Amino acid sequence: MPALIFDCDGVLADTERDGHLPAFNETFAEFGLSVRWSDEEYARKVKVGGGKERMRTLLTPEFVAARGLPSDPAALDEQVARWHRRKTEIYTGIIRGGSVPPRPGVRRIAAAAHEAGWTLAVASTSAEASVRSVLELAMGPELAAHFSVFAGDVVQRKKPAPDIYDFAVRRLGLNPADVVVIEDSRNGMLAALGAGLACAVTTSAYTGEEDFTGASLVVDSLGDPPPEETVTHVLSDPLGVRPGPRVVLADLAVLPSADGAPDSTTSDPPVDGPHPRPH
């Protein structure tokens, strides 16, 4: 059975700049840490997989001593966990407030995949509560109920390690040759490729200049038809998929095949309309 696995942040919604960054900064302020990440600084932090892991980048010996933080590693880990729990609460409040819109095309493609009988999942290194809030925002409650969610500390090593995708494939009983991953970052792409999965990339606010060598398709957006029309711009297309003004399920269905040959058992529902096939 074919499967479509989405990353969360940057794929379902462009949450890093307008969700995670303000949530981190509000958390730092609440705990009196005298830290405020700028947009430029956070563009570097997003390359660190996992929220707690990003917070730990603060913990130089000088920072720990200046803030009176515990020197015992276990106590310091618990302090970071408290910061992160509060950050997750702030972040989910931002998402539920509706100020961060879903990215174009994600609900359309997920609905087409569900209609075609594909397995749907999200695999993310963000906290599970955060992921579920974005999933419901992006997909709506009815479609979100058909997703399996693999998130947070379900694996020890975060992206770019392949562990989260290996775990999802095992738990869902999938054949890696039938899986397509949609990612937005190089770390996410490397995780998918490391698990032996085909990966399409839709670049996001902080990832447009990253190196996506190895991805099967790279676009700036999955695109949507009118009235919300967003047109897909192809950035890399090594398999010659040649998507039209928007990426459709049939485009993704060919990606696990090295030569781009379409799978005759998979087609788009009529909602996505006719689409040229690769030659």
CSV table of C-alpha atoms in Angstrom, one decimal:
chain,number,residue,atom,x,y,z
A,1,MET,CA,0.0,0.0,0.0
A,2,PRO,CA,1.5,3.4,-0.9
A,3,ALA,CA,2.0,5.9,1.9
A,4,LEU,CA,2.5,9.6,2.2
A,5,ILE,CA,4.4,10.9,5.2
A,6,PHE,CA,4.5,14.7,5.9
A,7,ASP,CA,7.0,16.6,8.0
A,8,CYS,CA,5.1,19.1,10.2
A,9,ASP,CA,6.9,22.5,10.6
A,10,GLY,CA,7.4,24.2,7.3
A,11,VAL,CA,5.4,21.6,5.4
A,12,LEU,CA,1.9,21.6,6.9
A,13,ALA,CA,2.3,25.3,7.9
A,14,ASP,CA,5.2,27.8,7.9
A,15,THR,CA,5.3,27.6,11.6
A,16,GLU,CA,8.9,28.3,12.4
A,17,ARG,CA,9.0,32.1,12.0
A,18,ASP,CA,5.4,32.9,13.1
A,19,GLY,CA,4.9,30.1,15.7
A,20,HIS,CA,8.0,28.6,17.2
A,21,LEU,CA,10.2,31.7,17.2
A,22,PRO,CA,7.8,33.9,19.2
A,23,ALA,CA,7.0,30.9,21.5
A,24,PHE,CA,10.6,30.4,22.3
A,25,ASN,CA,11.1,34.1,23.0
A,26,GLU,CA,8.0,34.4,25.2
A,27,THR,CA,9.2,31.4,27.1
A,28,PHE,CA,12.7,32.9,27.6
A,29,ALA,CA,11.1,36.1,28.9
A,30,GLU,CA,8.8,34.2,31.3
A,31,PHE,CA,11.7,32.4,32.8
A,32,GLY,CA,13.8,35.5,33.1
A,33,LEU,CA,16.6,34.2,30.8
A,34,SER,CA,17.4,37.5,29.1
A,35,VAL,CA,17.5,35.8,25.7
A,36,ARG,CA,15.6,36.9,22.6
A,37,TRP,CA,16.5,35.1,19.4
A,38,SER,CA,16.4,37.4,16.3
A,39,ASP,CA,15.0,36.1,13.0
A,40,GLU,CA,18.5,35.8,11.7
A,41,GLU,CA,19.7,33.9,14.7
A,42,TYR,CA,16.7,31.6,14.6
A,43,ALA,CA,17.4,30.8,10.9
A,44,ARG,CA,20.6,29.1,12.3
A,45,LYS,CA,18.8,27.4,15.2
A,46,VAL,CA,16.3,25.7,13.0
A,47,LYS,CA,19.1,23.5,11.7
A,48,VAL,CA,19.1,21.9,15.1
A,49,GLY,CA,16.5,19.2,15.2
A,50,GLY,CA,14.1,19.3,18.2
A,51,GLY,CA,13.0,22.1,20.5
A,52,LYS,CA,14.7,21.0,23.6
A,53,GLU,CA,17.9,20.5,21.6
A,54,ARG,CA,17.6,24.1,20.3
A,55,MET,CA,17.2,25.4,23.9
A,56,ARG,CA,20.3,23.4,25.0
A,57,THR,CA,22.4,25.4,22.5
A,58,LEU,CA,22.1,28.2,25.1
A,59,LEU,CA,23.7,26.1,27.9
A,60,THR,CA,27.3,27.2,27.8
A,61,PRO,CA,29.1,27.1,31.2
A,62,GLU,CA,29.0,30.9,31.3
A,63,PHE,CA,25.2,31.0,30.6
A,64,VAL,CA,24.5,28.4,33.2
A,65,ALA,CA,26.6,30.2,35.8
A,66,ALA,CA,25.2,33.7,35.0
A,67,ARG,CA,21.6,32.5,35.3
A,68,GLY,CA,22.1,30.4,38.5
A,69,LEU,CA,21.0,27.2,36.7
A,70,PRO,CA,21.8,23.8,38.2
A,71,SER,CA,25.1,22.3,37.3
A,72,ASP,CA,23.9,18.8,37.8
A,73,PRO,CA,23.1,17.3,34.4
A,74,ALA,CA,19.9,15.6,35.4
A,75,ALA,CA,18.6,18.8,37.2
A,76,LEU,CA,19.6,20.9,34.2
A,77,ASP,CA,17.8,18.5,31.8
A,78,GLU,CA,14.6,18.8,34.0
A,79,GLN,CA,14.9,22.6,33.8
A,80,VAL,CA,15.1,22.5,30.0
A,81,ALA,CA,12.1,20.1,30.0
A,82,ARG,CA,10.2,22.7,32.0
A,83,TRP,CA,11.1,25.4,29.6
A,84,HIS,CA,10.1,23.3,26.7
A,85,ARG,CA,6.7,22.2,28.2
A,86,ARG,CA,5.8,25.9,28.7
A,87,LYS,CA,7.0,26.7,25.1
A,88,THR,CA,4.8,24.0,23.8
A,89,GLU,CA,1.8,25.5,25.6
A,90,ILE,CA,2.5,28.9,24.2
A,91,TYR,CA,3.1,27.5,20.7
A,92,THR,CA,-0.1,25.5,20.6
A,93,GLY,CA,-2.0,28.6,21.7
A,94,ILE,CA,-0.6,30.5,18.7
A,95,ILE,CA,-1.6,27.8,16.3
A,96,ARG,CA,-5.1,27.4,17.7
A,97,GLY,CA,-5.5,31.2,17.4
A,98,GLY,CA,-5.4,30.7,13.6
A,99,SER,CA,-2.7,33.3,12.8
A,100,VAL,CA,-0.5,30.8,11.0
A,101,PRO,CA,-2.3,29.5,7.9
A,102,PRO,CA,-1.8,26.0,6.4
A,103,ARG,CA,0.6,25.8,3.4
A,104,PRO,CA,-0.9,25.6,0.0
A,105,GLY,CA,-1.7,22.2,-1.3
A,106,VAL,CA,-1.2,20.1,1.8
A,107,ARG,CA,-4.9,19.4,2.5
A,108,ARG,CA,-5.7,19.0,-1.2
A,109,ILE,CA,-2.9,16.3,-1.7
A,110,ALA,CA,-3.7,14.6,1.6
A,111,ALA,CA,-7.4,14.4,0.7
A,112,ALA,CA,-6.5,12.9,-2.7
A,113,ALA,CA,-4.2,10.4,-1.1
A,114,HIS,CA,-6.8,9.3,1.4
A,115,GLU,CA,-9.4,8.9,-1.4
A,116,ALA,CA,-6.9,6.8,-3.3
A,117,GLY,CA,-6.3,4.5,-0.3
A,118,TRP,CA,-2.9,5.7,0.7
A,119,THR,CA,-1.6,5.5,4.3
A,120,LEU,CA,-1.1,9.0,5.8
A,121,ALA,CA,1.3,10.0,8.6
A,122,VAL,CA,3.2,12.9,10.0
A,123,ALA,CA,6.8,12.4,11.3
A,124,SER,CA,8.4,15.3,13.2
A,125,THR,CA,10.9,16.0,15.9
A,126,SER,CA,8.6,18.6,17.4
A,127,ALA,CA,6.5,17.8,20.5
A,128,GLU,CA,3.5,15.7,19.8
A,129,ALA,CA,1.0,18.3,21.2
A,130,SER,CA,2.5,20.8,18.8
A,131,VAL,CA,2.4,18.5,15.8
A,132,ARG,CA,-1.2,17.5,16.5
A,133,SER,CA,-2.3,21.2,16.7
A,134,VAL,CA,-0.7,22.0,13.3
A,135,LEU,CA,-2.1,18.8,11.8
A,136,GLU,CA,-5.6,19.6,12.8
A,137,LEU,CA,-5.2,23.2,11.6
A,138,ALA,CA,-3.8,22.1,8.2
A,139,MET,CA,-6.1,19.1,7.5
A,140,GLY,CA,-9.2,19.8,9.5
A,141,PRO,CA,-10.4,17.4,12.2
A,142,GLU,CA,-12.0,14.9,9.8
A,143,LEU,CA,-9.0,14.3,7.6
A,144,ALA,CA,-6.5,14.7,10.5
A,145,ALA,CA,-8.2,11.6,12.1
A,146,HIS,CA,-6.8,9.4,9.3
A,147,PHE,CA,-3.2,10.4,10.1
A,148,SER,CA,-0.7,8.4,12.3
A,149,VAL,CA,1.5,10.8,14.2
A,150,PHE,CA,5.1,10.1,15.1
A,151,ALA,CA,6.7,13.0,17.0
A,152,GLY,CA,8.8,14.4,19.7
A,153,ASP,CA,10.9,11.9,21.8
A,154,VAL,CA,9.5,8.8,20.2
A,155,VAL,CA,13.0,8.3,19.0
A,156,GLN,CA,16.2,9.5,20.7
A,157,ARG,CA,18.1,10.8,17.7
A,158,LYS,CA,16.4,13.7,15.8
A,159,LYS,CA,16.7,14.6,12.1
A,160,PRO,CA,18.9,14.4,10.1
A,161,ALA,CA,19.2,10.9,11.7
A,162,PRO,CA,16.7,8.6,9.9
A,163,ASP,CA,15.3,7.2,13.1
A,164,ILE,CA,11.9,8.9,13.0
A,165,TYR,CA,11.2,7.7,9.5
A,166,ASP,CA,12.6,4.2,10.2
A,167,PHE,CA,10.3,4.1,13.2
A,168,ALA,CA,7.2,5.2,11.3
A,169,VAL,CA,7.8,2.7,8.5
A,170,ARG,CA,8.2,-0.2,11.0
A,171,ARG,CA,5.2,0.8,13.0
A,172,LEU,CA,3.0,1.2,10.0
A,173,GLY,CA,4.3,-2.0,8.4
A,174,LEU,CA,5.2,-0.2,5.2
A,175,ASN,CA,7.5,-1.2,2.3
A,176,PRO,CA,10.0,1.7,2.0
A,177,ALA,CA,9.7,1.4,-1.8
A,178,ASP,CA,6.0,2.5,-1.5
A,179,VAL,CA,6.6,5.6,0.7
A,180,VAL,CA,6.9,9.3,-0.3
A,181,VAL,CA,8.0,11.8,2.2
A,182,ILE,CA,7.3,15.6,1.9
A,183,GLU,CA,9.9,17.7,3.7
A,184,ASP,CA,11.0,21.3,3.7
A,185,SER,CA,14.6,21.2,5.1
A,186,ARG,CA,17.9,19.6,4.2
A,187,ASN,CA,17.9,17.9,7.6
A,188,GLY,CA,14.5,16.4,7.0
A,189,MET,CA,15.4,15.3,3.5
A,190,LEU,CA,18.6,13.6,4.8
A,191,ALA,CA,16.5,11.8,7.4
A,192,ALA,CA,14.1,10.5,4.7
A,193,LEU,CA,16.9,9.5,2.3
A,194,GLY,CA,18.7,7.8,5.2
A,195,ALA,CA,15.6,5.7,5.8
A,196,GLY,CA,15.6,4.7,2.1
A,197,LEU,CA,12.5,6.8,1.3
A,198,ALA,CA,11.7,9.0,-1.7
A,199,CYS,CA,11.5,12.6,-0.7
A,200,ALA,CA,9.8,15.6,-2.3
A,201,VAL,CA,10.8,19.0,-0.9
A,202,THR,CA,8.6,22.1,-0.6
A,203,THR,CA,10.9,24.9,0.6
A,204,SER,CA,9.8,27.1,3.5
A,205,ALA,CA,10.7,30.5,5.1
A,206,TYR,CA,14.2,29.4,6.3
A,207,THR,CA,15.1,26.7,3.9
A,208,GLY,CA,15.0,28.2,0.4
A,209,GLU,CA,18.8,28.3,0.0
A,210,GLU,CA,19.6,24.9,1.4
A,211,ASP,CA,21.2,22.1,-0.6
A,212,PHE,CA,18.5,19.6,-1.6
A,213,THR,CA,20.7,17.3,-3.7
A,214,GLY,CA,19.1,13.8,-3.5
A,215,ALA,CA,15.5,15.0,-3.4
A,216,SER,CA,13.3,13.6,-6.1
A,217,LEU,CA,11.5,16.9,-6.6
A,218,VAL,CA,12.0,20.4,-5.1
A,219,VAL,CA,9.3,23.1,-5.4
A,220,ASP,CA,8.6,26.3,-3.6
A,221,SER,CA,5.0,25.3,-3.0
A,222,LEU,CA,2.7,22.4,-3.6
A,223,GLY,CA,0.2,24.9,-5.1
A,224,ASP,CA,-3.5,25.3,-5.0
A,225,PRO,CA,-6.2,26.0,-7.7
A,226,PRO,CA,-8.4,29.1,-7.6
A,227,PRO,CA,-9.9,30.8,-5.7
A,228,GLU,CA,-6.9,30.5,-3.3
A,229,GLU,CA,-4.6,30.0,-6.3
A,230,THR,CA,-0.9,29.5,-5.6
A,231,VAL,CA,1.3,28.4,-8.5
A,232,THR,CA,4.1,25.8,-8.0
A,233,HIS,CA,7.5,26.8,-9.2
A,234,VAL,CA,9.8,23.9,-9.8
A,235,LEU,CA,13.3,24.3,-8.3
A,236,SER,CA,14.7,20.8,-9.1
A,237,ASP,CA,13.1,18.0,-11.1
A,238,PRO,CA,15.7,15.2,-11.6
A,239,LEU,CA,13.1,12.6,-12.5
A,240,GLY,CA,11.4,14.7,-15.1
A,241,VAL,CA,8.1,14.7,-13.3
A,242,ARG,CA,7.3,18.1,-14.7
A,243,PRO,CA,4.4,19.1,-12.4
A,244,GLY,CA,1.9,21.6,-13.8
A,245,PRO,CA,0.7,24.8,-11.9
A,246,ARG,CA,0.3,22.6,-8.8
A,247,VAL,CA,1.7,19.3,-7.6
A,248,VAL,CA,-0.8,16.5,-7.7
A,249,LEU,CA,-0.8,13.0,-6.2
A,250,ALA,CA,0.1,11.5,-9.6
A,251,ASP,CA,3.3,13.5,-9.5
A,252,LEU,CA,4.2,12.1,-6.1
A,253,ALA,CA,3.2,8.5,-7.0
A,254,VAL,CA,6.1,8.2,-9.5
A,255,LEU,CA,8.8,9.4,-7.1
A,256,PRO,CA,9.7,6.0,-5.5
A,257,SER,CA,10.6,4.7,-8.9
A,258,ALA,CA,14.2,5.6,-10.0
A,259,ASP,CA,13.2,6.0,-13.6
A,260,GLY,CA,10.0,7.9,-12.9
A,261,ALA,CA,7.7,5.3,-14.4
A,262,PRO,CA,4.2,5.8,-13.1
A,263,ASP,CA,2.5,3.2,-11.0
A,264,SER,CA,-0.6,2.1,-13.0
A,265,THR,CA,-2.5,1.2,-9.8
A,266,THR,CA,-2.4,4.8,-8.5
A,267,SER,CA,-4.2,7.8,-9.9
A,268,ASP,CA,-5.6,11.1,-8.8
A,269,PRO,CA,-9.2,11.5,-7.9
A,270,PRO,CA,-11.0,13.8,-10.4
A,271,VAL,CA,-10.7,16.8,-8.0
A,272,ASP,CA,-7.1,17.2,-9.1
A,273,GLY,CA,-8.1,17.0,-12.7
A,274,PRO,CA,-6.2,15.7,-15.7
A,275,HIS,CA,-2.4,16.1,-15.6
A,276,PRO,CA,0.4,15.3,-18.0
A,277,ARG,CA,2.4,12.3,-17.2
A,278,PRO,CA,6.2,12.1,-17.4
A,279,HIS,CA,7.6,10.4,-20.5
